Amino acid sequence: MSEDFVLMNRLGRLYQTFWSQIGQRLAGFSDLALNIPPGEVNAQDMFDAKYLSDYLEQYVDHRAYAGKSLRDRIKLGYSIVSVEKPEGIWILYAKSVDGASATFRCSKLMVATGLSSNPYLPDLPGADQFSGKIVHQVEFGSSGVLTNPDIKNVTVIGGAKSSADMVYAAAKAGKMVSWVIRESGNGPASLISSKGQSKQYRNSPELGSTRVVAAFSPTVIAPYTWTQWLLHSTFLGRSLIRAIWSKADAPVQAMFDKQAAELPNISNLRPTSKIFWTNGSLGLVIHEDFWKTVSQIVKIYKSDIAELHNRTVRLTDGSEVPTDALLAGTGWRLSHTFFTTAQCQEYGLPYEPDDAKLDDTEQWSKLDAQADKKVLARFPTLADPPPYRGKETSTTPFRLWNYIASLKDDTIAFLGYIYVPNAFKSAEVQAIWATAYLDKTIDLPSPDSMRAEITLWTTWNRRRYLNKGHCGNYLHYDLVPYTDRLLEQLGLSTRGKGFMKDLLEPCTAAELAGPRNVYLEKHGDTLKADK
């Protein structure tokens, strides 16, 4: 893009005591290597998450274009209030942290607020009567809970990996820790070892970043080739796939059984979700003493919250949990506060269907029914899911082509609205593709073809990821085929190492340097760096 741009951001967030969930080879962008100080990387190539924050600080100063670095272009401390586009120009109305108003104008707009901008805190009966401190995971690093001597009893709610991190951190800080996991939910996270399964993979995320693992998962994002037909549409292929995923589940259950046999008090952490379906959260056990620490210090409850009162959390099983601080690992609320419902419908963002035009809803419903038949014909396994507790949702799914492009306006692009295990990789590839899209250097299919493909993806996502796919944007096993697809649409590829290496080796951050440089050589005359 030849024109200047402004990045909008909210106030920063710190996550001290957390470790990265991807290794050093997978993290970072291709034009600046992530270098961790010697001795700060463990045997699995994992590291303290503070180095990711340091890396991003370094990255915004790394390059300058037209005399301005990324840092020079970032306007911190603003929240977007509303957006409109009169006469072909985008106008963004913003408020600063001190309440001052500001307006920004542009001809092309990238929206990259992502999926973790709006904290979700469930309704907690009696919260107004609770005299302790309630802290969402977003505030955990800066809350002072761990260092406050008046906070002795800490209760963590939620079964996901973020809750496990806060439980471990509070226990290591010497707090009396209680961990409450909803009985009405999908159970605790499947906490798997970060160790790689062979010398070829330094850690388990590297194995998950291969094309061979992606091939074992039924996906509509990759082309439907004879290989997909053989593996996922035939009886013999499906039998093989079931055996492979059962073998993947075995070490998770075996590790838990071993820990449960040696350590008391962790029975409520037994994973209930199969890795293939990922109904519950998935997370890595980084710290060697995690299970021992939890067993010795943490009291685990599997019950719903009845009410809060004074400094007590009362559970539906009758337990009363003393609590000076309640830490909520409850995730994020999907919302686009600066877009109206009409704008969400127009651009392809989730909205409340009751607010939509009836004809639009009926049109998508017909396409959904057609796509569902196609998904089940390709992937019969998805017609027979295990029992699960589905999330109630009242919104439509994302209806963006490639999870980026609106069908109604080609001057706006949405980045970072997918759940993936490696946000660095998706961010870099989406940025290249979105740049080509906004600069109109990519050939697009017809609107009808894009609409049909959007429907196929969202319908498949609901079938594939059950309680996580309701918004159509959950890609736990699909990042590699997704980024391959985006690059191929631009005539780019990270393949070329040879068939077996392309299939078995992890897709690392450094691999994107080649396609990125090829794209800049073709289209980036106005983006040559000053340094």
Coordinates of C-alpha atoms in Angstrom, one line a residue:
M1 CA 0.0 0.0 0.0
S2 CA 1.4 3.4 -0.9
E3 CA -0.5 5.5 1.6
D4 CA 0.4 6.1 5.2
F5 CA -1.5 4.3 7.9
V6 CA -2.3 4.5 11.6
L7 CA -2.5 1.6 14.0
M8 CA -5.0 1.9 16.8
N9 CA -4.4 0.1 20.1
R10 CA -5.7 0.0 23.7
L11 CA -3.5 0.2 26.8
G12 CA -0.9 -2.5 27.1
R13 CA -1.3 -5.7 29.0
L14 CA 1.4 -7.6 31.0
Y15 CA 1.4 -11.4 31.5
Q16 CA 4.2 -11.9 33.9
T17 CA 4.8 -15.5 35.1
F18 CA 3.4 -17.0 31.9
W19 CA 5.5 -18.9 29.4
S20 CA 5.0 -19.0 25.7
Q21 CA 2.9 -21.8 24.2
I22 CA 5.1 -22.1 21.1
G23 CA 8.8 -22.7 20.8
Q24 CA 11.5 -20.3 19.6
R25 CA 11.6 -21.7 16.1
L26 CA 7.9 -21.1 15.6
A27 CA 7.7 -17.6 17.2
G28 CA 8.4 -14.2 15.7
F29 CA 8.2 -12.8 12.2
S30 CA 10.3 -13.8 9.3
D31 CA 12.2 -10.4 8.9
L32 CA 13.5 -10.3 12.5
A33 CA 14.6 -13.4 14.4
L34 CA 13.4 -14.0 17.9
N35 CA 16.6 -14.4 19.9
I36 CA 16.2 -15.5 23.6
P37 CA 19.2 -14.9 25.9
P38 CA 21.4 -18.0 26.6
G39 CA 20.1 -20.1 29.5
E40 CA 16.5 -18.7 29.2
V41 CA 15.2 -21.4 26.9
N42 CA 14.4 -24.8 28.3
A43 CA 15.1 -28.2 26.7
Q44 CA 11.9 -28.0 24.7
D45 CA 12.8 -24.6 23.2
M46 CA 10.1 -22.9 25.3
F47 CA 10.7 -19.6 27.2
D48 CA 9.2 -17.0 29.4
A49 CA 6.5 -15.0 27.7
K50 CA 8.1 -11.7 28.7
Y51 CA 10.6 -12.2 25.9
L52 CA 7.7 -12.0 23.4
S53 CA 6.8 -8.6 24.8
D54 CA 10.5 -7.6 24.5
Y55 CA 10.5 -8.9 20.9
L56 CA 7.5 -6.8 19.9
E57 CA 9.0 -3.7 21.4
Q58 CA 12.1 -4.4 19.3
Y59 CA 10.1 -5.2 16.2
V60 CA 8.3 -1.8 16.0
D61 CA 11.7 -0.1 15.8
H62 CA 13.1 -2.7 13.4
R63 CA 12.2 -1.1 10.1
A64 CA 11.3 2.4 8.9
Y65 CA 9.3 3.3 5.7
A66 CA 9.2 6.8 4.3
G67 CA 11.0 8.0 7.4
K68 CA 8.6 6.5 9.9
S69 CA 9.0 3.3 12.0
L70 CA 6.1 1.3 13.1
R71 CA 6.4 2.9 16.5
D72 CA 6.1 6.3 14.9
R73 CA 2.8 5.2 13.3
I74 CA 1.2 3.8 16.4
K75 CA -1.3 5.9 18.4
L76 CA -1.5 4.4 21.8
G77 CA -4.2 5.0 24.4
Y78 CA -7.1 5.4 22.0
S79 CA -10.4 3.5 21.8
I80 CA -12.4 3.6 18.6
V81 CA -16.0 4.7 19.3
S82 CA -17.5 4.5 15.9
V83 CA -16.7 4.1 12.2
E84 CA -18.4 5.4 9.1
K85 CA -17.6 5.7 5.4
P86 CA -19.3 8.8 3.8
E87 CA -18.3 9.6 0.3
G88 CA -15.8 6.7 0.0
I89 CA -13.5 7.8 2.9
W90 CA -13.3 5.9 6.2
I91 CA -13.7 8.1 9.3
L92 CA -12.8 6.7 12.7
Y93 CA -14.0 8.5 15.8
A94 CA -11.9 7.8 18.8
K95 CA -11.5 8.7 22.5
S96 CA -8.2 8.9 24.3
V97 CA -7.6 7.7 27.8
D98 CA -8.0 11.3 29.1
G99 CA -11.4 11.6 27.3
A100 CA -10.2 13.8 24.4
S101 CA -11.9 13.1 21.1
A102 CA -9.9 12.4 17.9
T103 CA -10.7 11.6 14.3
F104 CA -8.7 9.6 11.8
R105 CA -9.4 9.3 8.0
C106 CA -8.2 6.8 5.5
S107 CA -9.1 5.3 2.1
K108 CA -8.3 1.8 3.2
L109 CA -8.9 0.2 6.6
M110 CA -7.4 -2.8 8.3
V111 CA -9.3 -3.9 11.5
A112 CA -7.0 -5.9 13.7
T113 CA -8.5 -5.7 17.2
G114 CA -8.6 -9.5 17.3
L115 CA -10.5 -11.8 19.6
S116 CA -9.1 -10.8 23.0
S117 CA -10.1 -7.2 23.3
N118 CA -13.2 -7.5 25.4
P119 CA -12.9 -9.5 28.6
Y120 CA -15.8 -11.8 29.4
L121 CA -16.8 -12.0 33.1
P122 CA -19.9 -14.2 33.7
D123 CA -22.7 -13.0 35.9
L124 CA -21.7 -13.9 39.5
P125 CA -24.6 -13.8 41.9
G126 CA -23.7 -11.7 44.9
A127 CA -20.8 -10.0 43.3
D128 CA -22.0 -6.7 44.8
Q129 CA -21.8 -8.3 48.2
F130 CA -18.3 -9.7 47.7
S131 CA -15.6 -7.7 49.6
G132 CA -12.6 -9.4 48.0
K133 CA -11.0 -8.5 44.7
I134 CA -12.3 -9.8 41.3
V135 CA -9.7 -9.9 38.6
H136 CA -10.1 -11.0 35.0
Q137 CA -7.1 -12.8 33.4
V138 CA -6.4 -9.7 31.3
E139 CA -5.5 -7.8 34.5
F140 CA -3.7 -10.6 36.3
G141 CA -0.2 -9.5 35.5
S142 CA -0.7 -5.9 36.8
S143 CA -3.2 -6.7 39.5
G144 CA -0.7 -7.0 42.4
V145 CA -2.6 -10.1 43.7
L146 CA 0.6 -12.1 44.0
T147 CA 2.5 -9.5 45.9
N148 CA -0.2 -8.2 48.2
P149 CA 0.3 -9.6 51.7
D150 CA -3.4 -9.0 52.6
I151 CA -4.4 -11.5 49.9
K152 CA -3.9 -15.0 51.3
N153 CA -6.8 -17.0 49.8
V154 CA -7.0 -17.0 46.0
T155 CA -9.8 -18.7 44.1
V156 CA -9.4 -19.3 40.3
I157 CA -12.5 -20.0 38.2
G158 CA -12.4 -21.6 34.8
G159 CA -11.0 -24.8 33.4
A160 CA -8.9 -23.4 30.5
K161 CA -5.1 -23.0 30.2
S162 CA -5.2 -19.4 31.4
S163 CA -6.7 -20.6 34.6
A164 CA -4.0 -23.3 35.0
D165 CA -1.4 -20.6 34.6
M166 CA -2.9 -18.3 37.3
V167 CA -3.3 -21.3 39.6
Y168 CA 0.3 -22.2 39.2
A169 CA 1.5 -18.6 39.6
A170 CA -0.6 -18.1 42.8
A171 CA 0.6 -21.4 44.3
K172 CA 4.3 -20.6 43.6
A173 CA 3.7 -17.1 45.2
G174 CA 2.7 -18.8 48.5
K175 CA -1.1 -18.3 48.3
M176 CA -3.7 -20.7 49.5
V177 CA -5.3 -21.6 46.1
S178 CA -8.7 -23.0 45.2
W179 CA -9.5 -23.9 41.7
V180 CA -13.2 -24.0 40.7
I181 CA -14.1 -25.8 37.4
R182 CA -17.8 -25.7 36.3
E183 CA -19.6 -29.0 36.5
S184 CA -21.9 -27.6 33.8
G185 CA -19.0 -26.9 31.5
N186 CA -16.8 -29.1 29.3
G187 CA -14.4 -29.9 32.0
P188 CA -10.7 -29.0 32.6
A189 CA -8.2 -28.4 29.9
S190 CA -6.3 -31.3 28.4
L191 CA -2.8 -30.4 29.7
I192 CA -0.3 -32.1 27.5
S193 CA 3.4 -32.3 27.7
S194 CA 5.5 -29.8 25.8
K195 CA 8.1 -32.4 25.0
G196 CA 8.5 -33.3 21.3
Q197 CA 7.8 -36.9 20.3
S198 CA 11.2 -37.3 18.5
K199 CA 14.5 -35.5 17.9
Q200 CA 13.0 -33.9 14.8
Y201 CA 10.5 -31.9 17.0
R202 CA 11.8 -29.8 19.8
N203 CA 8.4 -29.6 21.3
S204 CA 4.8 -30.8 20.7
P205 CA 3.7 -27.6 18.9
E206 CA 6.3 -28.2 16.3
L207 CA 4.7 -31.6 15.5
G208 CA 1.4 -29.8 15.3
S209 CA 2.9 -27.3 12.8
T210 CA 3.5 -30.0 10.1
R211 CA 1.5 -30.7 7.0
V212 CA 1.2 -34.4 7.9
V213 CA -0.7 -33.6 11.1
A214 CA -2.9 -31.2 9.2
A215 CA -3.6 -34.0 6.7
F216 CA -5.0 -36.2 9.5
S217 CA -7.7 -33.6 10.3
P218 CA -10.8 -33.3 8.1
T219 CA -10.7 -29.8 6.7
V220 CA -12.4 -27.9 3.9
I221 CA -9.6 -25.3 3.8
A222 CA -7.2 -27.6 2.0
P223 CA -8.2 -28.8 -1.5
Y224 CA -10.3 -31.9 -1.6
T225 CA -7.7 -34.2 -3.2
W226 CA -7.6 -38.0 -3.6
T227 CA -5.5 -38.0 -0.4
Q228 CA -8.3 -36.3 1.6
W229 CA -10.9 -38.7 -0.1
L230 CA -8.8 -41.7 0.9
L231 CA -8.2 -40.6 4.5
H232 CA -11.5 -39.1 5.4
S233 CA -14.2 -40.4 3.0
T234 CA -13.4 -44.1 2.8
F235 CA -14.1 -46.6 5.6
L236 CA -10.5 -47.8 5.6
G237 CA -9.1 -44.3 5.7
R238 CA -11.4 -43.3 8.6
S239 CA -10.4 -46.4 10.5
L240 CA -6.7 -45.3 10.1
I241 CA -7.4 -41.8 11.2
R242 CA -9.3 -43.0 14.3
A243 CA -6.3 -45.2 15.2
I244 CA -3.9 -42.2 14.8
W245 CA -5.9 -39.9 17.0
S246 CA -6.4 -42.6 19.6
K247 CA -2.7 -43.0 19.7
A248 CA -2.3 -39.2 20.2
D249 CA -4.8 -39.4 23.1
A250 CA -3.0 -42.2 24.8
P251 CA 0.0 -40.3 26.2
V252 CA -2.2 -37.5 27.6
Q253 CA -4.3 -40.1 29.5
A254 CA -1.1 -42.0 30.5
M255 CA 0.6 -38.9 31.8
F256 CA -2.5 -38.0 33.9
D257 CA -2.8 -41.6 35.2
K258 CA 0.8 -41.5 36.3
Q259 CA 0.5 -38.2 38.0
A260 CA -2.8 -39.2 39.7
A261 CA -1.3 -42.4 41.0
E262 CA 1.7 -40.6 42.5
L263 CA -0.1 -37.4 43.6
P264 CA -3.3 -36.9 45.5
N265 CA -6.0 -34.4 44.9
I266 CA -5.8 -34.0 41.1
S267 CA -8.6 -36.3 40.1
N268 CA -10.8 -33.4 39.1
L269 CA -8.3 -32.4 36.4
R270 CA -8.8 -35.6 34.4
P271 CA -9.3 -34.4 30.8
T272 CA -12.7 -35.4 29.4
S273 CA -12.3 -34.2 25.8
K274 CA -10.5 -36.1 23.0
I275 CA -7.7 -34.2 21.3
F276 CA -9.3 -34.7 17.9
W277 CA -12.5 -32.9 18.9
T278 CA -10.9 -30.3 21.3
N279 CA -14.2 -29.8 23.1
G280 CA -12.3 -28.5 26.1
S281 CA -9.2 -26.3 26.1
L282 CA -5.8 -27.5 25.2
G283 CA -2.6 -26.3 26.9
L284 CA 1.0 -27.2 27.5
V285 CA 2.6 -28.2 30.8
I286 CA 5.8 -26.2 30.7
H287 CA 6.9 -26.3 34.3
E288 CA 8.3 -29.6 35.5
D289 CA 6.8 -29.1 39.0
F290 CA 3.3 -28.1 37.8
W291 CA 1.5 -31.3 38.9
K292 CA 3.3 -31.6 42.2
T293 CA 2.7 -27.9 43.0
V294 CA -1.0 -28.2 42.2
S295 CA -1.3 -31.5 44.2
Q296 CA 0.3 -30.1 47.3
I297 CA -1.1 -26.6 47.4
V298 CA -4.3 -26.3 45.3
K299 CA -7.8 -27.5 46.3
I300 CA -9.8 -28.4 43.2
Y301 CA -13.6 -28.2 43.0
K302 CA -15.8 -29.3 40.2
S303 CA -18.9 -27.4 40.8
D304 CA -20.7 -24.3 39.7
I305 CA -20.8 -21.0 41.7
A306 CA -24.0 -20.5 43.6
E307 CA -23.1 -17.0 45.0
L308 CA -20.4 -14.7 46.3
H309 CA -20.7 -13.3 49.8
N310 CA -18.3 -11.2 51.8
R311 CA -15.0 -13.1 51.3
T312 CA -16.5 -16.4 50.4
V313 CA -17.4 -18.3 47.2
R314 CA -20.3 -20.6 47.7
L315 CA -20.6 -23.5 45.3
T316 CA -23.7 -25.5 44.3
D317 CA -22.3 -28.6 45.9
G318 CA -22.5 -26.8 49.3
S319 CA -18.8 -26.0 49.6
E320 CA -17.8 -22.6 50.9
V321 CA -14.4 -21.4 49.6
P322 CA -12.6 -18.6 51.5
T323 CA -11.5 -16.0 49.0
D324 CA -9.6 -12.7 49.2
A325 CA -9.2 -12.5 45.4
L326 CA -11.2 -14.2 42.7
L327 CA -9.3 -14.7 39.5
A328 CA -11.5 -15.3 36.4
G329 CA -9.9 -17.3 33.6
T330 CA -13.2 -16.9 31.6
G331 CA -12.0 -15.7 28.3
W332 CA -13.3 -13.1 26.0
R333 CA -16.5 -11.6 24.7
L334 CA -17.0 -11.6 21.0
S335 CA -18.1 -8.0 20.1
H336 CA -17.3 -5.2 17.8
T337 CA -18.3 -2.3 19.8
F338 CA -17.4 0.4 17.3
F339 CA -19.5 -1.2 14.5
T340 CA -23.3 -0.9 14.4
T341 CA -25.4 -4.0 13.9
A342 CA -26.1 -2.9 10.3
Q343 CA -22.4 -2.5 9.7
C344 CA -21.6 -6.0 11.1
Q345 CA -24.2 -7.5 8.8
E346 CA -22.9 -5.6 5.8
Y347 CA -19.2 -6.4 6.4
G348 CA -19.6 -10.1 7.5
L349 CA -19.1 -9.8 11.3
P350 CA -21.2 -11.7 13.9
Y351 CA -24.4 -10.0 14.9
E352 CA -27.7 -10.8 16.6
P353 CA -29.9 -12.4 13.9
D354 CA -33.0 -10.9 15.4
D355 CA -31.7 -7.6 14.2
A356 CA -31.0 -8.8 10.7
K357 CA -33.1 -8.4 7.6
L358 CA -35.2 -11.6 7.1
D359 CA -34.2 -12.1 3.5
D360 CA -30.5 -12.1 4.4
T361 CA -31.1 -14.7 7.1
E362 CA -33.1 -17.0 4.8
Q363 CA -30.4 -16.7 2.1
W364 CA -27.7 -17.9 4.4
S365 CA -29.8 -20.6 5.9
K366 CA -30.4 -22.2 2.5
L367 CA -26.7 -22.1 1.8
D368 CA -26.0 -23.6 5.2
A369 CA -28.2 -26.6 4.5
Q370 CA -26.5 -27.2 1.2
A371 CA -23.1 -26.9 2.7
D372 CA -23.9 -29.2 5.6
K373 CA -24.7 -32.0 3.2
K374 CA -21.4 -31.4 1.4
V375 CA -19.4 -31.5 4.6
L376 CA -20.9 -34.7 5.8
A377 CA -20.5 -36.4 2.4
R378 CA -16.8 -35.6 2.5
F379 CA -16.3 -36.3 6.2
P380 CA -18.7 -38.9 7.6
T381 CA -16.8 -38.9 10.9
L382 CA -18.2 -35.4 11.6
A383 CA -21.8 -36.8 11.5
D384 CA -21.1 -38.8 14.7
P385 CA -19.6 -36.5 17.3
P386 CA -19.2 -37.5 21.0
P387 CA -21.5 -36.1 23.7
Y388 CA -20.6 -32.5 24.5
R389 CA -22.1 -29.5 26.2
G390 CA -22.6 -26.9 23.5
K391 CA -22.2 -23.2 24.0
E392 CA -25.3 -21.1 23.7
T393 CA -24.8 -18.5 21.0
S394 CA -27.2 -15.9 19.7
T395 CA -24.9 -14.5 17.0
T396 CA -24.3 -15.3 13.4
P397 CA -20.8 -16.7 12.4
F398 CA -18.1 -14.7 10.7
R399 CA -18.9 -14.3 7.0
L400 CA -15.6 -13.1 5.7
W401 CA -13.9 -14.7 2.7
N402 CA -10.6 -16.2 3.8
Y403 CA -11.5 -14.9 7.3
I404 CA -10.3 -11.4 6.0
A405 CA -12.4 -10.0 3.1
S406 CA -15.9 -8.5 3.2
L407 CA -18.3 -9.4 0.4
K408 CA -19.7 -5.9 0.4
D409 CA -16.7 -3.6 0.6
D410 CA -13.2 -4.2 -0.8
T411 CA -11.6 -1.2 1.0
I412 CA -11.7 -2.9 4.5
A413 CA -9.9 -6.0 5.7
F414 CA -10.2 -7.9 9.0
L415 CA -7.1 -9.5 10.5
G416 CA -6.6 -11.7 13.5
Y417 CA -10.2 -13.0 13.8
I418 CA -9.3 -16.6 13.9
Y419 CA -8.3 -19.0 16.8
V420 CA -5.0 -20.5 15.8
P421 CA -2.1 -22.1 17.8
N422 CA 0.5 -19.7 16.3
A423 CA -0.7 -16.1 15.9
F424 CA 2.7 -14.9 14.5
K425 CA 2.4 -17.1 11.5
S426 CA -1.2 -16.3 10.8
A427 CA -0.6 -12.5 11.3
E428 CA 2.3 -12.4 8.9
V429 CA 0.5 -14.3 6.1
Q430 CA -2.7 -12.5 6.6
A431 CA -0.9 -9.2 6.4
I432 CA 0.7 -10.1 3.1
W433 CA -2.6 -11.3 1.7
A434 CA -4.6 -8.3 3.0
T435 CA -2.1 -5.9 1.5
A436 CA -2.5 -7.6 -1.9
Y437 CA -6.3 -7.6 -1.5
L438 CA -6.5 -3.9 -0.7
D439 CA -4.0 -3.0 -3.4
K440 CA -6.1 -5.2 -5.8
T441 CA -3.1 -7.3 -6.9
I442 CA -5.1 -10.5 -6.4
D443 CA -7.7 -12.1 -8.6
L444 CA -10.9 -12.8 -6.7
P445 CA -13.6 -15.3 -7.5
S446 CA -17.2 -14.2 -8.1
P447 CA -19.3 -13.0 -5.1
D448 CA -21.5 -16.1 -5.4
S449 CA -18.5 -18.4 -5.3
M450 CA -17.1 -16.5 -2.3
R451 CA -20.5 -16.7 -0.5
A452 CA -20.7 -20.4 -1.1
E453 CA -17.2 -21.0 0.2
I454 CA -17.8 -18.9 3.3
T455 CA -20.9 -21.0 4.0
L456 CA -18.9 -24.2 3.5
W457 CA -16.2 -23.1 6.0
T458 CA -18.6 -21.9 8.7
T459 CA -20.7 -25.0 8.4
W460 CA -17.7 -27.3 8.5
N461 CA -16.3 -25.4 11.5
R462 CA -19.5 -26.0 13.5
R463 CA -19.3 -29.7 12.7
R464 CA -15.5 -30.0 13.2
Y465 CA -15.1 -28.2 16.5
L466 CA -18.5 -28.6 18.1
N467 CA -18.7 -26.1 21.0
K468 CA -15.8 -24.0 19.7
G469 CA -16.8 -23.7 16.0
H470 CA -20.1 -21.8 16.4
C471 CA -18.5 -18.6 15.0
G472 CA -16.8 -20.5 12.2
N473 CA -13.3 -19.2 13.0
Y474 CA -11.7 -22.0 15.1
L475 CA -8.6 -23.4 13.3
H476 CA -6.7 -25.4 15.8
Y477 CA -5.5 -28.0 13.3
D478 CA -5.9 -26.0 10.2
L479 CA -3.3 -23.2 10.4
V480 CA -0.9 -24.8 8.0
P481 CA -3.4 -25.4 5.1
Y482 CA -4.9 -22.0 5.8
T483 CA -1.6 -20.1 5.4
D484 CA -0.6 -22.3 2.4
R485 CA -3.9 -21.4 0.7
L486 CA -3.4 -17.6 1.2
L487 CA 0.1 -17.7 -0.1
E488 CA -0.8 -19.9 -3.1
Q489 CA -3.5 -17.3 -4.0
L490 CA -0.7 -14.8 -4.3
G491 CA 1.5 -17.2 -6.3
L492 CA 3.8 -17.8 -3.3
S493 CA 4.7 -20.9 -1.3
T494 CA 6.9 -22.1 1.6
R495 CA 7.3 -25.5 0.0
G496 CA 10.4 -26.5 -1.9
K497 CA 12.5 -28.5 0.6
G498 CA 11.4 -31.8 -1.0
F499 CA 8.3 -33.9 -0.6
M500 CA 9.1 -35.6 2.7
K501 CA 10.6 -32.5 4.3
D502 CA 7.7 -30.4 3.3
L503 CA 5.3 -33.0 4.8
L504 CA 7.1 -33.8 8.0
E505 CA 9.2 -30.7 9.0
P506 CA 7.5 -28.0 11.1
C507 CA 6.6 -24.8 9.4
T508 CA 8.9 -22.3 11.1
A509 CA 8.8 -18.5 11.3
A510 CA 11.9 -18.2 9.1
E511 CA 10.3 -19.9 6.2
L512 CA 8.0 -16.9 5.5
A513 CA 11.0 -14.8 4.6
G514 CA 11.1 -16.2 1.1
P515 CA 7.5 -15.6 0.1
R516 CA 7.5 -12.2 1.8
N517 CA 10.6 -11.1 -0.1
V518 CA 9.2 -12.4 -3.4
Y519 CA 6.0 -10.4 -2.9
L520 CA 7.9 -7.2 -2.1
E521 CA 10.0 -7.6 -5.2
K522 CA 6.9 -7.8 -7.3
H523 CA 4.7 -5.2 -5.6
G524 CA 6.6 -3.4 -3.0
D525 CA 8.4 -0.6 -4.8
T526 CA 6.8 2.0 -2.5
L527 CA 7.5 -0.1 0.6
K528 CA 11.3 -0.2 0.4
A529 CA 12.7 0.1 3.9
D530 CA 14.9 3.0 5.0
K531 CA 17.0 0.7 7.1

